[in-house]
């Protein structure tokens, strides 16, 4: 049994992961802004913490609560995140900075908070939920991809630093997953880039997003992989999981840049 803190647990991958870990017998604290959405976690025997990833006070309080109530922490799942769509030229830089605040600096702060305790135990697992966008990039999502690329570089360095203390660092790279994460994609695209030089590309992507993700994977396939990594004595450093994850990563690694660019933009012209 491990004591786990899962962020972004009010929906999607975070919620499913928290419930999967509870079913497996672990102690689980789910953290999210929308604490009222975590009734299922409480009903399953878990704990729900209100936490805004943009608030360092909330991050500190979440870790302190786990340690005060359980006396230890074994697992941190950094899943909370946000996404932003729009052309580089159009996206206000304050919104770009927010991508890094939520998708990079909040996970980094939580890592700093839990590491002293994991080092003292000489055990533990940090799971950083990235994306296939941690390796590839597609049009109209520059700041999201930049933040996820940064999260992966951060995780790679972290892994090497903490390995001598018996701590595992795992990167999860979901592919196309059916969640509410991108519910506002079309509106964002039209608001930020719908009236300027990139409007044709933005509208094409907006219309694609509105057709839904019928071919996406359910979030439980990601949750199962996260649990397997947590329960493994020697997990893989990266797990690509979900529809199109392996295929898109393989294409990106194999194709010359301009060939991948053509593939990525083919349906947006």
Coordinates of C-alpha atoms in Angstrom, one line a residue:
X1 CA 0.0 0.0 0.0
X2 CA 1.3 3.4 -1.0
X3 CA 0.3 6.9 0.0
X4 CA -0.4 8.8 -3.3
X5 CA -1.1 12.4 -4.2
X6 CA -2.8 12.8 -7.6
X7 CA -3.3 16.3 -9.0
X8 CA -5.9 17.3 -11.5
X9 CA -8.2 14.7 -10.0
X10 CA -11.6 16.3 -10.6
X11 CA -12.0 14.7 -14.1
X12 CA -10.3 12.8 -16.9
X13 CA -7.0 11.0 -16.4
X14 CA -6.6 12.3 -12.8
X15 CA -10.0 11.1 -11.6
X16 CA -9.6 7.8 -13.3
X17 CA -6.1 7.3 -11.9
X18 CA -7.2 8.2 -8.4
X19 CA -10.1 5.7 -8.5
X20 CA -7.9 2.9 -10.0
X21 CA -5.3 3.4 -7.3
X22 CA -8.0 3.2 -4.6
X23 CA -9.3 0.0 -6.1
X24 CA -5.8 -1.4 -5.9
X25 CA -5.7 -0.7 -2.1
X26 CA -3.6 2.5 -2.0
X27 CA -4.2 5.6 0.1
X28 CA -5.2 8.3 -2.3
X29 CA -5.4 12.1 -2.0
X30 CA -7.0 13.7 -5.1
X31 CA -6.3 17.4 -5.5
X32 CA -8.0 19.9 -7.9
X33 CA -9.6 23.3 -8.0
X34 CA -13.1 21.8 -8.4
X35 CA -13.2 19.9 -5.1
X36 CA -17.0 19.5 -5.5
X37 CA -16.3 17.3 -8.6
X38 CA -14.4 14.7 -6.5
X39 CA -17.3 13.0 -4.8
X40 CA -16.5 9.7 -6.4
X41 CA -13.0 9.7 -4.9
X42 CA -14.5 10.3 -1.4
X43 CA -17.1 7.7 -2.0
X44 CA -14.4 5.2 -2.9
X45 CA -12.5 5.9 0.4
X46 CA -10.1 8.5 -0.9
X47 CA -9.5 12.1 0.2
X48 CA -10.3 15.3 -1.8
X49 CA -8.2 18.4 -1.5
X50 CA -8.9 21.8 -3.0
X51 CA -5.8 22.9 -4.8
X52 CA -5.2 25.6 -7.5
X53 CA -2.0 24.7 -9.3
X54 CA -1.3 28.4 -9.7
X55 CA -1.2 28.9 -5.9
X56 CA 2.0 28.0 -4.1
X57 CA 0.1 28.2 -0.8
X58 CA -2.3 25.6 -2.1
X59 CA 0.5 23.3 -3.2
X60 CA 2.2 23.6 0.1
X61 CA -1.0 22.9 2.0
X62 CA -1.8 19.8 -0.1
X63 CA 1.5 18.2 0.7
X64 CA 1.4 19.2 4.3
X65 CA -2.1 17.7 4.7
X66 CA -0.9 14.3 3.3
X67 CA 2.1 14.3 5.5
X68 CA 0.2 15.3 8.6
X69 CA -2.5 12.8 8.2
X70 CA -0.4 9.9 6.9
X71 CA 3.1 10.5 8.2
X72 CA 4.5 9.8 4.8
X73 CA 4.1 10.2 1.0
X74 CA 5.2 7.6 -1.5
X75 CA 3.8 8.7 -4.8
X76 CA 3.3 12.1 -6.5
X77 CA 1.3 12.1 -9.8
X78 CA 1.6 15.4 -11.4
X79 CA -1.4 15.4 -13.7
X80 CA -3.0 18.8 -13.4
X81 CA -2.6 20.8 -16.6
X82 CA -4.2 23.2 -19.0
X83 CA -4.1 23.7 -22.8
X84 CA -4.0 26.7 -25.0
X85 CA -4.6 27.0 -28.7
X86 CA -3.7 29.8 -31.1
X87 CA -1.0 30.9 -33.4
X88 CA 2.3 32.0 -31.9
X89 CA 1.8 35.5 -33.3
X90 CA -1.7 35.8 -31.7
X91 CA -1.4 34.3 -28.2
X92 CA -0.9 37.0 -25.5
X93 CA 2.2 36.3 -23.5
X94 CA 0.5 36.4 -20.2
X95 CA -1.6 33.4 -21.4
X96 CA 1.6 31.7 -22.6
X97 CA 3.2 32.2 -19.2
X98 CA 0.2 30.6 -17.5
X99 CA 0.8 27.5 -19.5
X100 CA 4.3 27.2 -18.0
X101 CA 2.9 28.1 -14.5
X102 CA 0.4 25.3 -14.5
X103 CA 2.2 22.7 -16.7
X104 CA 5.8 23.1 -15.5
X105 CA 6.3 25.3 -12.4
X106 CA 3.4 23.8 -10.3
X107 CA 4.7 20.2 -10.9
X108 CA 8.2 21.4 -10.1
X109 CA 7.1 23.0 -6.8
X110 CA 5.3 19.8 -5.8
X111 CA 8.5 17.8 -6.6
X112 CA 10.5 20.2 -4.4
X113 CA 8.0 19.7 -1.6
X114 CA 7.9 15.9 -1.6
X115 CA 11.6 15.2 -2.4
X116 CA 13.0 15.6 1.2
X117 CA 10.5 13.0 2.4
X118 CA 11.1 10.6 -0.4
X119 CA 14.9 10.9 0.1
X120 CA 14.5 10.3 3.8
X121 CA 12.5 7.1 3.0
X122 CA 15.0 6.2 0.2
X123 CA 12.0 5.3 -1.9
X124 CA 9.2 6.8 -3.9
X125 CA 7.8 7.5 -7.4
X126 CA 7.2 10.8 -9.2
X127 CA 4.9 10.5 -12.2
X128 CA 4.8 13.4 -14.5
X129 CA 1.9 13.3 -17.0
X130 CA 3.2 14.8 -20.2
X131 CA 1.8 14.1 -23.6
X132 CA 2.9 12.9 -27.0
X133 CA 3.2 16.7 -27.3
X134 CA 6.2 16.4 -25.0
X135 CA 8.1 15.2 -28.1
X136 CA 6.1 16.3 -31.1
X137 CA 4.6 19.6 -32.0
X138 CA 1.5 20.5 -34.1
X139 CA 0.2 23.8 -35.4
X140 CA -1.6 26.2 -33.1
X141 CA -0.5 24.8 -29.8
X142 CA 3.0 26.2 -29.4
X143 CA 2.9 27.1 -25.8
X144 CA 1.3 23.8 -24.7
X145 CA 3.9 21.9 -26.6
X146 CA 6.7 24.1 -25.3
X147 CA 5.6 23.5 -21.7
X148 CA 5.3 19.8 -22.2
X149 CA 8.7 19.6 -23.9
X150 CA 10.1 21.5 -20.8
X151 CA 8.4 19.1 -18.4
X152 CA 10.0 16.2 -20.1
X153 CA 13.5 17.8 -20.0
X154 CA 12.9 18.6 -16.3
X155 CA 11.9 15.0 -15.7
X156 CA 14.9 13.6 -17.4
X157 CA 17.3 15.7 -15.3
X158 CA 15.3 15.0 -12.1
X159 CA 15.5 11.2 -12.8
X160 CA 19.3 11.3 -12.9
X161 CA 19.5 13.4 -9.8
X162 CA 17.3 11.3 -7.5
X163 CA 18.1 7.8 -8.7
X164 CA 20.9 7.4 -6.0
X165 CA 18.1 7.9 -3.4
X166 CA 15.9 5.1 -4.7
X167 CA 13.4 7.4 -6.2
X168 CA 11.8 6.7 -9.6
X169 CA 10.8 9.4 -12.1
X170 CA 8.3 8.3 -14.8
X171 CA 7.0 10.3 -17.8
X172 CA 3.6 9.4 -19.1
X173 CA 2.9 10.4 -22.8
X174 CA -0.8 10.0 -23.5
X175 CA -2.0 10.1 -27.1
X176 CA -5.5 11.0 -28.1
X177 CA -7.7 10.5 -25.0
X178 CA -11.4 11.1 -24.7
X179 CA -11.7 13.6 -21.8
X180 CA -13.0 17.1 -21.3
X181 CA -9.5 18.5 -21.5
X182 CA -10.0 20.0 -24.9
X183 CA -13.6 20.9 -24.7
X184 CA -12.8 24.6 -25.3
X185 CA -10.4 24.1 -28.2
X186 CA -12.7 25.4 -30.9
X187 CA -13.7 28.5 -28.9
X188 CA -10.0 29.2 -28.1
X189 CA -9.0 28.9 -31.7
X190 CA -11.7 31.2 -32.9
X191 CA -11.2 33.8 -30.1
X192 CA -7.4 34.0 -30.5
X193 CA -6.7 33.3 -34.1
X194 CA -10.1 33.3 -35.8
X195 CA -10.0 36.7 -37.4
X196 CA -6.4 37.2 -38.4
X197 CA -3.8 35.8 -40.8
X198 CA -4.2 32.3 -39.4
X199 CA -8.0 32.2 -39.5
X200 CA -8.2 29.5 -42.2
X201 CA -6.0 27.1 -40.3
X202 CA -7.7 28.0 -37.0
X203 CA -11.1 27.4 -38.4
X204 CA -10.1 24.0 -39.9
X205 CA -8.7 22.9 -36.6
X206 CA -11.8 24.2 -34.7
X207 CA -14.1 22.2 -37.0
X208 CA -12.0 19.1 -36.5
X209 CA -12.2 19.5 -32.8
X210 CA -16.0 19.8 -32.9
X211 CA -16.4 16.4 -34.6
X212 CA -15.2 14.8 -31.3
X213 CA -12.6 12.2 -30.5
X214 CA -14.5 9.1 -31.5
X215 CA -11.3 7.3 -32.1
X216 CA -9.6 8.3 -28.9
X217 CA -8.9 6.0 -26.0
X218 CA -10.7 6.0 -22.7
X219 CA -8.7 7.6 -19.8
X220 CA -8.6 4.2 -17.9
X221 CA -5.9 3.0 -20.3
X222 CA -3.7 5.8 -19.0
X223 CA -4.7 5.1 -15.4
X224 CA -3.7 1.5 -15.6
X225 CA -0.3 2.3 -17.0
X226 CA 0.2 4.9 -14.2
X227 CA -0.7 2.3 -11.6
X228 CA 1.6 -0.3 -13.1
X229 CA 4.5 2.2 -13.1
X230 CA 3.8 3.0 -9.4
X231 CA 3.6 -0.6 -8.4
X232 CA 6.8 -1.6 -10.3
X233 CA 10.2 -1.8 -8.5
X234 CA 11.9 -0.6 -11.7
X235 CA 9.4 1.2 -14.0
X236 CA 10.2 2.4 -17.5
X237 CA 11.2 6.0 -17.8
X238 CA 8.6 6.7 -20.4
X239 CA 5.2 5.2 -21.3
X240 CA 3.4 6.2 -24.5
X241 CA -0.2 5.2 -24.1
X242 CA -3.5 5.6 -25.9
X243 CA -4.7 5.9 -29.4
X244 CA -2.0 7.0 -31.9
X245 CA 0.6 7.6 -29.2
X246 CA 3.2 5.1 -30.4
X247 CA 2.5 5.7 -34.1
X248 CA 2.8 9.5 -34.0
X249 CA 6.0 9.4 -31.9
X250 CA 7.5 6.9 -34.3
X251 CA 6.6 9.0 -37.3
X252 CA 8.1 12.1 -35.6
X253 CA 11.3 10.2 -34.8
X254 CA 11.6 8.6 -38.3
X255 CA 10.5 11.4 -40.7
X256 CA 12.6 14.4 -41.7
X257 CA 11.2 17.6 -40.1
X258 CA 9.6 18.9 -43.3
X259 CA 7.9 15.6 -44.0
X260 CA 6.4 15.5 -40.6
X261 CA 5.3 19.2 -41.0
X262 CA 3.5 18.2 -44.2
X263 CA 1.7 15.3 -42.4
X264 CA 0.8 17.5 -39.4
X265 CA -0.7 20.4 -41.5
X266 CA -2.2 18.3 -44.3
X267 CA -5.8 18.7 -43.1
X268 CA -5.5 22.3 -42.0
X269 CA -5.0 24.0 -45.4

